[in-house]
mmCIF file of C-alpha atoms in Angstrom:
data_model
loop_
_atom_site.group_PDB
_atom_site.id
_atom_site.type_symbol
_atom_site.label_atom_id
_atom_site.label_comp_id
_atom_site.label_asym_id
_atom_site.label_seq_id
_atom_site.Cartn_x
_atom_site.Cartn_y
_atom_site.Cartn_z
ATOM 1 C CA UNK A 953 -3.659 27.932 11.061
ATOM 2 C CA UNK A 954 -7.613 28.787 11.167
ATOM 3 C CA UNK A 955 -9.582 26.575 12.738
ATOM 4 C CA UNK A 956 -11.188 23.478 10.438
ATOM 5 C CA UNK A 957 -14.149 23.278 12.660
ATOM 6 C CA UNK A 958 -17.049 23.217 10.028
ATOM 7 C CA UNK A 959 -15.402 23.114 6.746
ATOM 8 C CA UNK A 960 -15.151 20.514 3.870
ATOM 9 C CA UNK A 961 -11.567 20.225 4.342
ATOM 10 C CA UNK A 962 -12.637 18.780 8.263
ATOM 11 C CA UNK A 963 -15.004 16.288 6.896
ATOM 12 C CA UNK A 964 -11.971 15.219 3.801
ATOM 13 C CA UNK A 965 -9.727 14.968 6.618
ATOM 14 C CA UNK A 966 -11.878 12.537 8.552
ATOM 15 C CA UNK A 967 -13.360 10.536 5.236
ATOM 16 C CA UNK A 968 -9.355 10.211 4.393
ATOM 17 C CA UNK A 969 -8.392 9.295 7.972
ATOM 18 C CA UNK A 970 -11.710 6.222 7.944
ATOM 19 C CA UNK A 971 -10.160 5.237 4.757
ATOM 20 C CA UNK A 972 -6.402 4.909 5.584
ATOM 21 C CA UNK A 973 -7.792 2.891 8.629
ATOM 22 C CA UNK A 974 -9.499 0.425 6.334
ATOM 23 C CA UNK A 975 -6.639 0.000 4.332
ATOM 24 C CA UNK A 976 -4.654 -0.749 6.414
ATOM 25 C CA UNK A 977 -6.651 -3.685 8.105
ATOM 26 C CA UNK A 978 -7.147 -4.985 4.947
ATOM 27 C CA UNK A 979 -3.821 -5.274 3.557
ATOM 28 C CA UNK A 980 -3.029 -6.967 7.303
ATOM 29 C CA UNK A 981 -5.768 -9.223 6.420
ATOM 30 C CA UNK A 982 -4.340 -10.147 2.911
ATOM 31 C CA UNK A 983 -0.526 -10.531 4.385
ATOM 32 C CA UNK A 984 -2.061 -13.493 5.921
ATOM 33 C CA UNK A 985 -3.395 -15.160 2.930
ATOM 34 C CA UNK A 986 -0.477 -14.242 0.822
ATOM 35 C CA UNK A 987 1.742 -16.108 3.628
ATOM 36 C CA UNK A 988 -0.833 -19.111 3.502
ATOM 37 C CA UNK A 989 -0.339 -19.189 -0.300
ATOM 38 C CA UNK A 990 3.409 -19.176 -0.416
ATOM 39 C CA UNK A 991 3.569 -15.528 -1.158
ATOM 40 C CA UNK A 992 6.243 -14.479 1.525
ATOM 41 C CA UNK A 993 7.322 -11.254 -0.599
ATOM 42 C CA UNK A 994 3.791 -10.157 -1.262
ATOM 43 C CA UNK A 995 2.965 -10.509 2.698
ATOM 44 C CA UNK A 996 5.917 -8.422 3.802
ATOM 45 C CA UNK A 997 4.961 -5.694 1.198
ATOM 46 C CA UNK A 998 0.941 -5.884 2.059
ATOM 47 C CA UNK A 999 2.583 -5.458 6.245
ATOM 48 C CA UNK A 1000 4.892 -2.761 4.816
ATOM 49 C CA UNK A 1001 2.348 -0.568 2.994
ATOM 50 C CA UNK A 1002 -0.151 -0.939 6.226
ATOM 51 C CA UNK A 1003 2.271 0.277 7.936
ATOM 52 C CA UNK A 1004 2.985 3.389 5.240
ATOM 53 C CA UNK A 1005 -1.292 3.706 5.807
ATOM 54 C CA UNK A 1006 -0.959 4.026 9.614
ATOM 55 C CA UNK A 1007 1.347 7.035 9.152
ATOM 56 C CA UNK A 1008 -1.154 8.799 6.783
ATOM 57 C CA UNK A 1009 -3.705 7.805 8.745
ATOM 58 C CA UNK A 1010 -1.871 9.258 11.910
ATOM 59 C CA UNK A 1011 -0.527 12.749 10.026
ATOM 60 C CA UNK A 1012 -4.239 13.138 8.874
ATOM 61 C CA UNK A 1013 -5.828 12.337 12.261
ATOM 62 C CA UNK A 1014 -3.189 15.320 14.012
ATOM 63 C CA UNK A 1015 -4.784 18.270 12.079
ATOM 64 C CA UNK A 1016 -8.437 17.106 13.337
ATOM 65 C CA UNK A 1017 -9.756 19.477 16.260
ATOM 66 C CA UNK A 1018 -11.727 17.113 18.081
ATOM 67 C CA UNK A 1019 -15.251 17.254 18.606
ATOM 68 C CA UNK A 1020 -18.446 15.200 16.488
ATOM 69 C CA UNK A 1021 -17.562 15.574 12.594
ATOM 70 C CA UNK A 1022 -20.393 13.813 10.026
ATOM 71 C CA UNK A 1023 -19.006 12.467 6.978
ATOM 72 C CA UNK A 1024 -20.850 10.267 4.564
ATOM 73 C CA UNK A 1025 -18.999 7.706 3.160
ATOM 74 C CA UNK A 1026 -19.147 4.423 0.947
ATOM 75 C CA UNK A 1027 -16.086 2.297 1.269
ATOM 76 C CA UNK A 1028 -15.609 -0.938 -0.392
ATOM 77 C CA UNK A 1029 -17.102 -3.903 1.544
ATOM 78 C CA UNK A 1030 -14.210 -6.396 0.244
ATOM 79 C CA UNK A 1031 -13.940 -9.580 0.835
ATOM 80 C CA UNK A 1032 -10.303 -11.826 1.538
ATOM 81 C CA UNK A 1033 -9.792 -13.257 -1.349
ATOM 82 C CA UNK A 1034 -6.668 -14.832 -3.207
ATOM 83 C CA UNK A 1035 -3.568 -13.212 -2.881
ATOM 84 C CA UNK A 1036 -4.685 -12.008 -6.653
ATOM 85 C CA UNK A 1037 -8.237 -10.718 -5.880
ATOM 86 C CA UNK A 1038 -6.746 -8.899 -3.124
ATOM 87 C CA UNK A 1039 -3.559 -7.346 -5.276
ATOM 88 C CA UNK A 1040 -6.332 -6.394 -7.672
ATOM 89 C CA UNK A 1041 -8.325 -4.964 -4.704
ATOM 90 C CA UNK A 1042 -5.693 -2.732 -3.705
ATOM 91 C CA UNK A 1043 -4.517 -1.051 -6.885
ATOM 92 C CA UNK A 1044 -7.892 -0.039 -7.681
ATOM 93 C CA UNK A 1045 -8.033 1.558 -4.299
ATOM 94 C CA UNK A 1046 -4.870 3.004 -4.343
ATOM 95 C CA UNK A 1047 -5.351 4.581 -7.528
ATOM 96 C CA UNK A 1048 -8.439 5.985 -6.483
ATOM 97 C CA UNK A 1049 -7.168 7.700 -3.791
ATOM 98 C CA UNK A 1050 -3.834 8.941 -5.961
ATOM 99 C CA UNK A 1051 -5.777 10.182 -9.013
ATOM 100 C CA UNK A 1052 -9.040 11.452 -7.527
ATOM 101 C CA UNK A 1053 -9.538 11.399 -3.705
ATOM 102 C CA UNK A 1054 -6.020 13.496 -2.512
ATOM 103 C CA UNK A 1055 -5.544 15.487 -5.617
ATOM 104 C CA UNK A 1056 -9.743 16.871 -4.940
ATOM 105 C CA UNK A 1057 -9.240 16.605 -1.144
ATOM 106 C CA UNK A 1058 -6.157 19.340 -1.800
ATOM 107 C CA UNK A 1059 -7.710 21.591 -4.150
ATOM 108 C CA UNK A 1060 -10.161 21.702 -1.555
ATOM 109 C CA UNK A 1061 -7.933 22.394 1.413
ATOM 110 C CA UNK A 1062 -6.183 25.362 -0.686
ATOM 111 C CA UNK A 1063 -9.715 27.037 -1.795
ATOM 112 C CA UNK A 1064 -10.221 27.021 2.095
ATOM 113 C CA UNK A 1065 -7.238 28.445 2.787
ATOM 114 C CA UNK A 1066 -5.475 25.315 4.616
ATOM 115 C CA UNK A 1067 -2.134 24.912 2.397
ATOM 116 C CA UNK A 1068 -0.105 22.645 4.688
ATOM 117 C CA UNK A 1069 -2.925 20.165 4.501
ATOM 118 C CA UNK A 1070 -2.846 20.270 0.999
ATOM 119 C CA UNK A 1071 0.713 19.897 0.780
ATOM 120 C CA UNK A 1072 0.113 17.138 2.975
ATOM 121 C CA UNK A 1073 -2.309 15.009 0.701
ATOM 122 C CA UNK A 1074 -0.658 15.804 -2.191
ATOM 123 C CA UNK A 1075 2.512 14.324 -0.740
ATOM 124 C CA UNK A 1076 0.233 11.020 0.487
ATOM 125 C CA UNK A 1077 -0.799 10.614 -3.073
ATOM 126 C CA UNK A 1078 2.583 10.439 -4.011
ATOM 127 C CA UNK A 1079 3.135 7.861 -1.761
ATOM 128 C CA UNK A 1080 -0.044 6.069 -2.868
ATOM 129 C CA UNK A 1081 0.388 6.454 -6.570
ATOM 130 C CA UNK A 1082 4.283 3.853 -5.886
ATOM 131 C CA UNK A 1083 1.203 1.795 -3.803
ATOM 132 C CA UNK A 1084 -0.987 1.066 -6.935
ATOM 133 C CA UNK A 1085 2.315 0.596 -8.711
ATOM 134 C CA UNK A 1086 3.746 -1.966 -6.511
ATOM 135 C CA UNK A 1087 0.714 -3.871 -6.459
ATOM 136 C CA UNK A 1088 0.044 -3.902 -10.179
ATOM 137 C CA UNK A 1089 3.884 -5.154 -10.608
ATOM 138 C CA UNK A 1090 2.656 -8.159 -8.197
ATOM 139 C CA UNK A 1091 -0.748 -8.711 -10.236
ATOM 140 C CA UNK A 1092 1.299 -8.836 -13.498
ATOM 141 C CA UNK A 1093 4.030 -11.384 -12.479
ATOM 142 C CA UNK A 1094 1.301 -13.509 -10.624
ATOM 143 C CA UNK A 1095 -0.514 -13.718 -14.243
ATOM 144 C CA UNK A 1096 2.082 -14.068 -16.277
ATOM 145 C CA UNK A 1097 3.840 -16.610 -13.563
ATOM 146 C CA UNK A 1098 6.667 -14.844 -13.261
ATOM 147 C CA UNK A 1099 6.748 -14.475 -9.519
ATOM 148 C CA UNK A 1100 10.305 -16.309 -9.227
ATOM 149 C CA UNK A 1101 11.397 -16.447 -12.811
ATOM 150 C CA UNK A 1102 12.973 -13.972 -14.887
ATOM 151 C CA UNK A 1103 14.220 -13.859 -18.604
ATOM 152 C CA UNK A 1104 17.762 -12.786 -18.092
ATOM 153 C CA UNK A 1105 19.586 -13.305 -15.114
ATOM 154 C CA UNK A 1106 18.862 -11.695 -12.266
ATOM 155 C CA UNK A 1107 20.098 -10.929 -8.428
ATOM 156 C CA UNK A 1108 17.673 -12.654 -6.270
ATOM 157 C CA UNK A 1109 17.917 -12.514 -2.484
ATOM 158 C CA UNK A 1110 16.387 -15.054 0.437
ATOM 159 C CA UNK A 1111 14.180 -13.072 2.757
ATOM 160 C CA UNK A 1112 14.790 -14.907 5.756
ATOM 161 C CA UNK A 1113 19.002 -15.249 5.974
ATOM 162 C CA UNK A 1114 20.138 -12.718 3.008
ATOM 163 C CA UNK A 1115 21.480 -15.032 0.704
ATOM 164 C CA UNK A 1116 21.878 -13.583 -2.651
ATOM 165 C CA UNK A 1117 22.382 -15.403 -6.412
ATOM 166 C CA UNK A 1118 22.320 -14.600 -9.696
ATOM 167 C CA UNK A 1119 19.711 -16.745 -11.747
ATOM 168 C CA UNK A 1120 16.447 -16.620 -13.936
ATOM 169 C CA UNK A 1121 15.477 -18.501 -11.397
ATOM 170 C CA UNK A 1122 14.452 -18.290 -8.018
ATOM 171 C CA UNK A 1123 16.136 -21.419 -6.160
ATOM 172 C CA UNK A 1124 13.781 -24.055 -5.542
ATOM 173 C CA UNK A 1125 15.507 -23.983 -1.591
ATOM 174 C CA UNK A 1126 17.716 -21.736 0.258
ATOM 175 C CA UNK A 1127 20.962 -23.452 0.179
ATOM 176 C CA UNK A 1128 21.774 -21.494 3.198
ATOM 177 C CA UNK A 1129 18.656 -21.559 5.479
ATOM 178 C CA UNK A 1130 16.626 -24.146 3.669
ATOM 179 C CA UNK A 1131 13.507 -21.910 3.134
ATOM 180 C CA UNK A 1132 11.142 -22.745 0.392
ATOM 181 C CA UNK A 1133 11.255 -20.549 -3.302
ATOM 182 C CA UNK A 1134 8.719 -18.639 -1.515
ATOM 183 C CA UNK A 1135 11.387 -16.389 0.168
ATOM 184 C CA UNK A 1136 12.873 -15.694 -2.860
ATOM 185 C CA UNK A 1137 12.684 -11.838 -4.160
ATOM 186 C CA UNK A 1138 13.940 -9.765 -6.805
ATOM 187 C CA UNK A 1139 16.905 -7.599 -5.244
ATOM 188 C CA UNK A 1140 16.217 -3.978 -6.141
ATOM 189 C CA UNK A 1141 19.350 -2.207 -4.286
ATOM 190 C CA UNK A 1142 18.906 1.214 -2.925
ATOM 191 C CA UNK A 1143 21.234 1.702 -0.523
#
């Protein structure tokens, strides 16, 4: 591969890399608060999808050359906020990054002749476009207040001991390991 010392896709590279970092400190920030607020499912997701940013963050980082690079950025000075605020907080970012940051970040990275590293970002945005749809999913049940209560029956599963039942409900307490509701998620097999 040529070198990327110099070139646009360099500076993308970097001003993706600062971002995935942010990211995912943030959504380790909001875990916390969706914990405090009873949001056990949300928490493990917000962990999970840091987690998901570290690895961009880390397969962006490996293609940088070392060296001073100058990018100039504006990122998003959030603040912690509810466990909604900060749902709403990170779809907007993750669409950003899905529909407009990758996608121009890889057109750029082909015109300069680096096609692995557009691959590469257009891959991320997949992965960021199932982001922005997780989290609106989250934002829609938390406003309609369907968090642990479904229509129809449905397979819910404890998230501390595995228990499973099929309610509309979420139980109220884990008859096996006495957890709160809290918990409780929606068991989406894929195994």
């Amino acid at each position: 591969m040529q070198s990327l010392k110099g070139t646009k896709t360099e500076q993308n590279i970097l001003s993706a890399f600062i971002g995935e970092s942010q990211a995912r400190n943030k959504y380790t920030f909001w875990a916390s608060t969706a914990e405090k607020e009873g949001f056990v499912q949300i928490a493990r997701i917000f962990i999970e999808t840091a987690e998901q940013e570290r690895e961009h963050a880390k397969r962006l980082f490996n293609f940088l050359e070392g060296g001073e690079v100058t990018v100039s950025a504006t990122a998003p000075a959030g603040v912690v906020g509810t466990t909604l605020e900060n749902l709403r907080q990170a779809a907007a970012g993750e669409n950003h990054e899905w529909q407009h940051m990758y996608p121009e970040f890889a057109k750029t990275a082909r015109e300069e002749g680096f096609p692995l590293i557009a691959a590469v970002m257009e891959s991320i945005a997949v992965a960021e476009k199932y982001h922005a749809e997780r989290y609106e999913a989250f934002i829609k049940r938390l406003e309609e207040n369907s968090m642990w209560v479904q229509e129809s029956p449905t397979t819910w599963k404890c998230l501390n001991c595995g228990f499973i039942v099929v309610s509309k409900n979420a139980p109220e307490k884990c008859p096996a390991c006495a957890h709160p509701k809290a918990y409780f998620a929606r068991l989406e097999e894929s195994f």
